[in-house]
Rosetta silent file (secondary structure, phi, psi, omega in degrees, C-alpha in Angstrom):
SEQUENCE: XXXXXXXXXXXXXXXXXXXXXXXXXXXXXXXXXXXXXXXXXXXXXXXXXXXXXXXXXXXXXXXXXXXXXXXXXXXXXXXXXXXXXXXXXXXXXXXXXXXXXXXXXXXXXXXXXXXXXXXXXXXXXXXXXXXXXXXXXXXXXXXXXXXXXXXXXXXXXXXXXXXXXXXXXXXXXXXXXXXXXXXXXXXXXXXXXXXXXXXXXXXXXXXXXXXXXXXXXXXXXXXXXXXXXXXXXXXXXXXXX
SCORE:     score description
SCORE:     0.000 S_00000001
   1 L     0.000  128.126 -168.934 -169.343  117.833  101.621 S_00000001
   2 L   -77.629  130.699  168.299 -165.732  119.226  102.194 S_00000001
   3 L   -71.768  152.548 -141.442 -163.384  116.412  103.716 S_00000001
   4 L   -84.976  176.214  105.510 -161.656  116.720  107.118 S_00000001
   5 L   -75.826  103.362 -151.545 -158.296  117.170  106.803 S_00000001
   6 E   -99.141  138.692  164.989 -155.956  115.288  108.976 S_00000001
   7 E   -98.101   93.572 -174.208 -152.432  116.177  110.469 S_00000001
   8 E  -114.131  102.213  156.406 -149.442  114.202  112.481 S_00000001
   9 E   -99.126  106.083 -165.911 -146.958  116.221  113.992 S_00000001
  10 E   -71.335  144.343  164.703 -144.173  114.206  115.477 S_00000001
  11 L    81.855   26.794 -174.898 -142.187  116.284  118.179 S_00000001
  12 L   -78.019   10.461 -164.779 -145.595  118.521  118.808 S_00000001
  13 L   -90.648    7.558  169.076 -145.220  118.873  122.640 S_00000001
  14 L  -173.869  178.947 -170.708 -142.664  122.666  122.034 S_00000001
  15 L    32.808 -146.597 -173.176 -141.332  124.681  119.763 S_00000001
  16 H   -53.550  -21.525  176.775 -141.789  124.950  116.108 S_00000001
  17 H  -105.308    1.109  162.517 -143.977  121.622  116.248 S_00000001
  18 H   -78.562  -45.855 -167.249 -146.322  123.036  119.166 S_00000001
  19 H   -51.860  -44.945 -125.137 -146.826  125.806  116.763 S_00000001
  20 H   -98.329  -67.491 -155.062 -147.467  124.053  113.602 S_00000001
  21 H   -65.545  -22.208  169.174 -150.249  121.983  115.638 S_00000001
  22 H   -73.690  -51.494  168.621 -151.581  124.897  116.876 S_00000001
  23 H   -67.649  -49.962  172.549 -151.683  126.686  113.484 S_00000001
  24 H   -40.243  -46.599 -145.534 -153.097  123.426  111.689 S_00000001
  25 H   -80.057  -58.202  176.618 -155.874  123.240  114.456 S_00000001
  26 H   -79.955    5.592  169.955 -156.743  126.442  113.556 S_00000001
  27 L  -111.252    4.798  164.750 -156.958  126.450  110.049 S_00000001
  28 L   115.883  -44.553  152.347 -159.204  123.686  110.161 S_00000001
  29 L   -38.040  106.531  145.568 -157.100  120.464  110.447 S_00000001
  30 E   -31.886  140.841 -176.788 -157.253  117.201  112.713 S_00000001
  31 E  -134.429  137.696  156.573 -154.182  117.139  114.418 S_00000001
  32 E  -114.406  138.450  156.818 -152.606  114.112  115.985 S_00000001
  33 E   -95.535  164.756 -178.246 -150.142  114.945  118.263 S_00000001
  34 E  -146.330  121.880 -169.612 -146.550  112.924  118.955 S_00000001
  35 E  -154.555  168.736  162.521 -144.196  113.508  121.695 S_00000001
  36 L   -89.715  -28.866  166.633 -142.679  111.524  124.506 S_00000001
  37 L   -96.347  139.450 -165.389 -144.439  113.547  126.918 S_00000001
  38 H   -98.417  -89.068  161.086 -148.056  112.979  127.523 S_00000001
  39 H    23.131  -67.996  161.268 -148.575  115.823  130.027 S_00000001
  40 H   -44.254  -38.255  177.739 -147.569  118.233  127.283 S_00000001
  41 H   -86.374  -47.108  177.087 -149.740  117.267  124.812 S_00000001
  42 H   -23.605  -41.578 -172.080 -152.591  117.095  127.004 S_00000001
  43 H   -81.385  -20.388  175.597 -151.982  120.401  127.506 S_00000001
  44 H  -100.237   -0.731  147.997 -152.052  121.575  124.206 S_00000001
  45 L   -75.789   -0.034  170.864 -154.925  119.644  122.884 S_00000001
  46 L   -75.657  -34.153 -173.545 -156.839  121.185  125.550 S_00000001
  47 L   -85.869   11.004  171.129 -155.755  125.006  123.617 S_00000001
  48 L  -108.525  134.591  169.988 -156.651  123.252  119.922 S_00000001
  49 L   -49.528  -51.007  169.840 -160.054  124.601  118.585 S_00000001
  50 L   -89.261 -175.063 -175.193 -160.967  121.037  116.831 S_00000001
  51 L   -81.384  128.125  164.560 -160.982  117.206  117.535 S_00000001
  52 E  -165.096  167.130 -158.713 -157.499  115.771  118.441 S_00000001
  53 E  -107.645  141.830  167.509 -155.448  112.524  119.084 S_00000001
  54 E  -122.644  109.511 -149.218 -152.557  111.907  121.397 S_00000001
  55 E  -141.375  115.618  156.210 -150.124  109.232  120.860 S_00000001
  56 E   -21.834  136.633 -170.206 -146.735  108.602  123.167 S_00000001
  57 L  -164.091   77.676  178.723 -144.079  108.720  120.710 S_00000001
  58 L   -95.318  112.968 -161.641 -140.122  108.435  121.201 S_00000001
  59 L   -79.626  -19.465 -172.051 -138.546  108.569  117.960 S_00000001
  60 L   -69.505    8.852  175.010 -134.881  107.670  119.549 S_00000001
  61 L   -95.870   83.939 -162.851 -136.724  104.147  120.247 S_00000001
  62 L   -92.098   -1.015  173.298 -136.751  103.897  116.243 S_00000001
  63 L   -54.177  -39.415 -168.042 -138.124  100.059  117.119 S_00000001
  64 L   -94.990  -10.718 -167.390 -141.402  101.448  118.378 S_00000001
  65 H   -75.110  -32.448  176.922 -141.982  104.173  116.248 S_00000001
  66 H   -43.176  -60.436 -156.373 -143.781  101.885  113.388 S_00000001
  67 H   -54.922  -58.843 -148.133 -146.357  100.609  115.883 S_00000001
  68 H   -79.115  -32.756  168.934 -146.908  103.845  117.276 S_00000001
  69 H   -54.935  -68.534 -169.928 -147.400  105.984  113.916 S_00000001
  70 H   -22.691  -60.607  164.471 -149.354  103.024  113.141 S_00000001
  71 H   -63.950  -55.335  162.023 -151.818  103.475  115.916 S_00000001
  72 H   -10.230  -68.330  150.773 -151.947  106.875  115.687 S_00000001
  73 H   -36.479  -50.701  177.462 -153.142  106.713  111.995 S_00000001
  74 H   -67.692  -78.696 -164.644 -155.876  104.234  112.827 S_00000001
  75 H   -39.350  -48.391 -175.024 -157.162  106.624  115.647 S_00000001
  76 L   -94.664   13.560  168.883 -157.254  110.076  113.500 S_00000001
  77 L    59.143   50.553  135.957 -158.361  107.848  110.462 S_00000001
  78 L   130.408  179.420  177.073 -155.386  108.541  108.277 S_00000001
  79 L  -133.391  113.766 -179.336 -152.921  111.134  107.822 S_00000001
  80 L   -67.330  -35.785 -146.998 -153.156  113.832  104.759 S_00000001
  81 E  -154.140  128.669 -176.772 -149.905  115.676  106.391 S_00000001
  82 E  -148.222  119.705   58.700 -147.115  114.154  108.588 S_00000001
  83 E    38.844   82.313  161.295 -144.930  116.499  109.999 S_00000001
  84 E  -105.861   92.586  154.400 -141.445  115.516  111.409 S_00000001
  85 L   -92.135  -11.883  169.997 -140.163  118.232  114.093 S_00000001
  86 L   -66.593  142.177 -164.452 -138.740  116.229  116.449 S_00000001
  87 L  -159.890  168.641 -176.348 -135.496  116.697  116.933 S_00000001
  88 L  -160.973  140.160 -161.473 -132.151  116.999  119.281 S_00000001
  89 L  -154.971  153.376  160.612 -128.710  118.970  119.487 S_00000001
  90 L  -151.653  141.175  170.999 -126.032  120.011  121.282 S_00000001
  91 L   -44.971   87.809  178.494 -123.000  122.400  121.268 S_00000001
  92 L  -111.202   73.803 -160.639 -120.598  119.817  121.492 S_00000001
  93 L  -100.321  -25.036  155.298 -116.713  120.904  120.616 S_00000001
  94 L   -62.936   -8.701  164.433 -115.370  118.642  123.368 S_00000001
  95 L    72.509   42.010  135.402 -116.696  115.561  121.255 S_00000001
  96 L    -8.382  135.749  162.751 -118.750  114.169  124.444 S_00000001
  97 L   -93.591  -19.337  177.362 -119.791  110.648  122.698 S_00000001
  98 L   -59.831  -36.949  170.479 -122.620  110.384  124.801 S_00000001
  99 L  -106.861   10.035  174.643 -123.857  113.279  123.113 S_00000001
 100 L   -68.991  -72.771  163.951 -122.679  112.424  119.592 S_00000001
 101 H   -46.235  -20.048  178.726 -124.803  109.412  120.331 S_00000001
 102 H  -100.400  -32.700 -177.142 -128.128  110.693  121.717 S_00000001
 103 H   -91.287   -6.738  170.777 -128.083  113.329  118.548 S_00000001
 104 H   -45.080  -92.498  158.766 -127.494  110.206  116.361 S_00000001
 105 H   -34.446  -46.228  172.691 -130.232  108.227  117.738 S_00000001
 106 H   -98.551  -42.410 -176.973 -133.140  110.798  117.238 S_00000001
 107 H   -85.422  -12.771 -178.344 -132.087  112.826  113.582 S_00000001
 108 H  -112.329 -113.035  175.681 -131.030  110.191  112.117 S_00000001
 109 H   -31.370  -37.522  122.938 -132.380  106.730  113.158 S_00000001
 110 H   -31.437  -79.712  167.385 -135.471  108.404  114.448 S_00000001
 111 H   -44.676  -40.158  162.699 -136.332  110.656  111.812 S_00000001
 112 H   -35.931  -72.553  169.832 -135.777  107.783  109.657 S_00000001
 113 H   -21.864  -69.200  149.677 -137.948  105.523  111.165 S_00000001
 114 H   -23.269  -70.968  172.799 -140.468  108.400  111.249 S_00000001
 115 H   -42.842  -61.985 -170.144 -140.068  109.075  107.590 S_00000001
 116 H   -51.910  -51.367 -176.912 -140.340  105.251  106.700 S_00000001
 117 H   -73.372  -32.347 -170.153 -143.895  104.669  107.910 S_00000001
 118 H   -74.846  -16.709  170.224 -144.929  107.734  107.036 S_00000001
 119 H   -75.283  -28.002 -145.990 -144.115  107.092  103.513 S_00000001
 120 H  -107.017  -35.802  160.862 -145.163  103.482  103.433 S_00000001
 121 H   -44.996  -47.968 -178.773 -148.553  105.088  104.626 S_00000001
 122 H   -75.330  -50.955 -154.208 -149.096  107.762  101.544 S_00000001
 123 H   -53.333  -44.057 -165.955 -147.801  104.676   99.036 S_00000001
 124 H   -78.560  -27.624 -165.876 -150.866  102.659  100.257 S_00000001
 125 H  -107.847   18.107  161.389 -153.123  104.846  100.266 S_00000001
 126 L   116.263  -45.466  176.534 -151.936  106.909   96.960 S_00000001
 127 L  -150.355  177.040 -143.017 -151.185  110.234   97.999 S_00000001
 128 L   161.883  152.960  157.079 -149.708  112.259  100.864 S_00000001
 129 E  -149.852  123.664  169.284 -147.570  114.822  101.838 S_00000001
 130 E   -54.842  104.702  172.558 -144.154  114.269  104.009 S_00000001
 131 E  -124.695  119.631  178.046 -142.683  117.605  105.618 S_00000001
 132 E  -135.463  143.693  160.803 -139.237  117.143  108.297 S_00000001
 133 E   -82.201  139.923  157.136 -137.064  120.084  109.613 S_00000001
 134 E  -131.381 -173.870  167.359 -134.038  120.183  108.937 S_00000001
 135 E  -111.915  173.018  162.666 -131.381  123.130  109.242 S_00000001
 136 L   -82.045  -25.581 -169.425 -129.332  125.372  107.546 S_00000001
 137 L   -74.278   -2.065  161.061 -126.196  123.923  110.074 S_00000001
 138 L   -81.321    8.143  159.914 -126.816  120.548  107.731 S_00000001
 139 L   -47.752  -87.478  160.042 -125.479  122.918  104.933 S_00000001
 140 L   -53.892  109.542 -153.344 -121.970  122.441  106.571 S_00000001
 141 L   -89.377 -174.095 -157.618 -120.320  120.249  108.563 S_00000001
 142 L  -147.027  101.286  167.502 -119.754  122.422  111.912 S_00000001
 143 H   -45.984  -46.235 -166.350 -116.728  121.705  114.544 S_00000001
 144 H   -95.150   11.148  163.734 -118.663  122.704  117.622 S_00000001
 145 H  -170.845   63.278  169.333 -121.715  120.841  117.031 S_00000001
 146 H   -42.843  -85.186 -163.986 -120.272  117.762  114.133 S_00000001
 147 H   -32.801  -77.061  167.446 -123.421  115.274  115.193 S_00000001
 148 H   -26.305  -76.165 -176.200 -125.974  118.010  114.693 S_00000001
 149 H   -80.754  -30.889  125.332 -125.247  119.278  111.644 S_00000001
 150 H    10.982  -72.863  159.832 -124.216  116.114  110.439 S_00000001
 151 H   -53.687  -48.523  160.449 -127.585  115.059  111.244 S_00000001
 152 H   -56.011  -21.913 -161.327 -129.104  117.934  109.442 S_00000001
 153 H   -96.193  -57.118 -154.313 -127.213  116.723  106.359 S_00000001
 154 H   -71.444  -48.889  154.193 -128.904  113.259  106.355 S_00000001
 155 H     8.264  -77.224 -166.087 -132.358  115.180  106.859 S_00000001
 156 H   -72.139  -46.150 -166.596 -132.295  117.057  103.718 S_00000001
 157 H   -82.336    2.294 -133.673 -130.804  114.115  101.484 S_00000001
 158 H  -128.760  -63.251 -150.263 -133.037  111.387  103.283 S_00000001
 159 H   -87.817   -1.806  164.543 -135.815  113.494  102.636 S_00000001
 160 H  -103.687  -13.608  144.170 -135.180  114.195   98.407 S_00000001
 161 H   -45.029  -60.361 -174.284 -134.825  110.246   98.279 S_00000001
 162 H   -60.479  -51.611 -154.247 -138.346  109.765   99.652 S_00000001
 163 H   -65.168  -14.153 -166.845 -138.930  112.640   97.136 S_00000001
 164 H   -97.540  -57.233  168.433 -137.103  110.923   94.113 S_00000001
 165 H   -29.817  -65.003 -160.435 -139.162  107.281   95.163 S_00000001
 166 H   -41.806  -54.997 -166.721 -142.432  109.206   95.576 S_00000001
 167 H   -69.375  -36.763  173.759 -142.150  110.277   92.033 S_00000001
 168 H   -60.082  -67.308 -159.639 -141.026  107.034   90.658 S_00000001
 169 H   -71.609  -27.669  173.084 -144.179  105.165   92.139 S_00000001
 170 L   108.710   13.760  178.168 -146.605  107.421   90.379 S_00000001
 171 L  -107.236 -156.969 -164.631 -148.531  108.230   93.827 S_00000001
 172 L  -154.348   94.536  167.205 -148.950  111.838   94.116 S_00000001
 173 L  -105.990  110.012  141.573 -146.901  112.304   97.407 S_00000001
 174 E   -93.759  140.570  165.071 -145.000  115.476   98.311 S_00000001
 175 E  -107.808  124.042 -172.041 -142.142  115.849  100.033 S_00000001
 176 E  -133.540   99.812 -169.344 -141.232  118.535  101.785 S_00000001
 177 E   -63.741  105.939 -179.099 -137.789  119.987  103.142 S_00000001
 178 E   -94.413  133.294 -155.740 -138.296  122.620  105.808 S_00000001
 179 E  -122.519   83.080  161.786 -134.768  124.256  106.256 S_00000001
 180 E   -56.149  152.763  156.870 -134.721  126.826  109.693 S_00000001
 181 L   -92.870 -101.535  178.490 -132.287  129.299  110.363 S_00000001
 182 E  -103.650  152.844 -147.834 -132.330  130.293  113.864 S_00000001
 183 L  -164.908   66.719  138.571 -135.893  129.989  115.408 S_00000001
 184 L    52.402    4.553 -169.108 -136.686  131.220  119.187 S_00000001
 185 L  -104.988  161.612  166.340 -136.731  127.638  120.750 S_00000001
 186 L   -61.583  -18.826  164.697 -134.508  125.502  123.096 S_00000001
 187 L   -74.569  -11.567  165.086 -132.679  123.808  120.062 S_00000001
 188 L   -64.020   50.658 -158.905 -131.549  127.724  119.549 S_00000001
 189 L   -70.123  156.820  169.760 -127.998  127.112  121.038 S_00000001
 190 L    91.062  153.449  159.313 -125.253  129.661  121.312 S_00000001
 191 L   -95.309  163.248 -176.551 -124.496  133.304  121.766 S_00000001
 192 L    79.584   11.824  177.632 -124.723  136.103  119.101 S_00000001
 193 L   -53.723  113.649  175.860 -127.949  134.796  117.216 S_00000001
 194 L   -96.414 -170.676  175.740 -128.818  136.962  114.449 S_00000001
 195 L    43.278   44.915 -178.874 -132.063  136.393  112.365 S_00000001
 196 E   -80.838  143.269  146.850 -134.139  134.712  115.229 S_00000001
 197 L  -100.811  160.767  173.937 -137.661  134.026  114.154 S_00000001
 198 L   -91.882  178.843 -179.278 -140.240  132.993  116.704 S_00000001
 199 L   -90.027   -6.288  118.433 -141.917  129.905  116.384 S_00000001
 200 L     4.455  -96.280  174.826 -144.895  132.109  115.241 S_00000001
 201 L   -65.200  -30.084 -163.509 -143.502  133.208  112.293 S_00000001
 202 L  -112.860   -6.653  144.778 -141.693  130.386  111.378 S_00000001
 203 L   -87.448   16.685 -179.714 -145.199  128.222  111.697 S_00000001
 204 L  -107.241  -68.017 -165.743 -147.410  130.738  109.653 S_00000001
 205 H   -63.208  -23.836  166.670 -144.306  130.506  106.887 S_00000001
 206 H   -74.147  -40.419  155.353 -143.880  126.711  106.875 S_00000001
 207 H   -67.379  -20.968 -169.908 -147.980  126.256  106.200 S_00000001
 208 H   -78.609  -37.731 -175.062 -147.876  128.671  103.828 S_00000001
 209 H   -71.273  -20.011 -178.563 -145.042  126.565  101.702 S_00000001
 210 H   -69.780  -62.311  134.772 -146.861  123.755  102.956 S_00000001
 211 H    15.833  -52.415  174.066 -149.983  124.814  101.052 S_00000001
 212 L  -116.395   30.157  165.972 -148.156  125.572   98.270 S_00000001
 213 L    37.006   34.871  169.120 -146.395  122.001   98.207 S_00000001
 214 L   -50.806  120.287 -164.805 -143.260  123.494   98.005 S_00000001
 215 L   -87.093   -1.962  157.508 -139.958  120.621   97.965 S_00000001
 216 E  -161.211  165.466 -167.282 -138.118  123.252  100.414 S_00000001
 217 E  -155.808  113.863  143.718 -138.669  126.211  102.495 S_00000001
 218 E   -30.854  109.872  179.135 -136.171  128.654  104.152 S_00000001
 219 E  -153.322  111.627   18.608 -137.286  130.016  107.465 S_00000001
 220 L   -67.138 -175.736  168.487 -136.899  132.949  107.741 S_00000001
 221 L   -80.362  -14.354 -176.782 -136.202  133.183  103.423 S_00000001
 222 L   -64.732  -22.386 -174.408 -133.397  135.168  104.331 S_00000001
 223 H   -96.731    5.282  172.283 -131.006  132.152  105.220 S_00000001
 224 H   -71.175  -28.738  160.619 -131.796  130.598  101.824 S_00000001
 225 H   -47.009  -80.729 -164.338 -129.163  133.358  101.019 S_00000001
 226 H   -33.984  -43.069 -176.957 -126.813  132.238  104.156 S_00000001
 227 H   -91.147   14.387  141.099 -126.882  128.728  102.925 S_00000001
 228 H   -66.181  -29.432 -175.605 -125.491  129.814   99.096 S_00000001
 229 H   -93.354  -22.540  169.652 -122.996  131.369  100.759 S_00000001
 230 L   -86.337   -3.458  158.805 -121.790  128.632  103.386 S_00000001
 231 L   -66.097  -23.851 -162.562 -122.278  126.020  100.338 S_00000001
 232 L  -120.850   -1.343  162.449 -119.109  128.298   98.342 S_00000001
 233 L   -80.742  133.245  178.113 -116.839  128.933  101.863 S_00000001
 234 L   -64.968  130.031 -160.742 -113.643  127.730  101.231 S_00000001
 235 H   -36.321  -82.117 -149.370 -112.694  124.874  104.037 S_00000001
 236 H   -43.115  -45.413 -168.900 -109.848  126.784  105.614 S_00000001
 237 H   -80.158  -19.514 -178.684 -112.694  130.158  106.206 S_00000001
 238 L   -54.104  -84.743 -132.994 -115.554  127.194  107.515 S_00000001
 239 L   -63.696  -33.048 -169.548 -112.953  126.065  110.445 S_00000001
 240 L   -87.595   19.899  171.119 -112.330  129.235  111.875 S_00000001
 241 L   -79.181    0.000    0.000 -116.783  129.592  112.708 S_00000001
């Protein structure tokens, strides 16, 4: 008898984490969904093919998020694959604090939060696998949107910690950094985007590295080139993006 396979994708009510929930669903995977809006998910567990869970979920509340992963977990009867897409940004070059603070509060102390249970989940029960977006704009820090890529920063190093633990306890965990470029969604800020993917494409290529337990994934692969080259710009050529 083959065993179910279970999913939790935090942020799944748009973009790149409606997809991913969409594609899991269809490839055979339980899906729990996690969002702050319940309306949204409703609606998209009505369009998933399999059995699925809905659980209220604001990671900038990072008090609440144990309890609520918690429940979650109990309801789809564990999680193989946990999924962190939620996320929040803004253009900011006026240094608003309000919105320094609100992007703060969800990539960072949110995703954290997020991370923490979800880890503390795989440890008990042995094995797991972790996956969070991050960006390529956490390459860099970025004048017109500091908090955001900033944020993006802690992402990627937050998530090869969990990946350096995981290995240390001896559980057979993956971790997995998914690194976007530009992606077809409302977090897709700005004029002049080259290299959009849709969130399509960029959820067929993020199962496939997930699948192949990959510790990061480019998406598209083209901006793993973009970020070698904005890791080796010289400060002075950064400041004038």
């Amino acid at each position: 008898m083959v065993k179910e396979k279970r999913a939790i994708v935090i942020g799944a009510s748009s973009g790149i984490g409606r997809e991913l929930a969409m594609r899991l669903s269809r490839d055979g995977w339980v899906v729990g969904l996690a969002a702050r809006r319940r309306t949204m998910l409703e609606d998209i567990q009505r369009e998933l093919p399999l059995s699925s869970f809905v659980q209220v979920m604001d990671i900038a509340r990072d008090d609440e998020v144990e309890d609520a992963f918690n429940d979650l977990t109990a309801r789809i009867g564990g999680a193989d694959l946990v999924v962190i897409s939620a996320g929040t940004g803004y253009l900011n070059p006026e240094l608003d604090w309000e919105k320094e603070r609100a992007t703060i509060e969800v990539n960072i102390k949110g995703f954290a939060a997020v991370a923490n249970a979800a880890m503390k989940h795989f440890l008990a029960r042995g094995a797991g696998h972790l996956a969070g977006i991050s960006s390529v704009a956490g390459v860099r820090g970025n004048g017109t949107a500091p908090a955001y890529s900033a944020s993006k920063a802690f992402v990627s190093n937050y998530l090869e910690g969990l990946r350096c633990a995981a290995k240390k306890s001896g559980a057979d965990i993956t971790v997995t950094d998914i690194v976007p470029g530009y992606v077809d969604t409302e977090m897709a800020k700005g004029e002049g985007l080259f290299w959009v993917a849709s969130p399509e494409t960029a959820a067929r290529q993020i199962v496939r590295a997930l699948i192949r337990k990959k510790p990061r994934v480019y998406v598209t692969r083209r901006w793993a080139l973009v970020a070698m080259v904005l890791r080796h710009l010289p400060g002075w050529m950064l400041a004038r993006f």
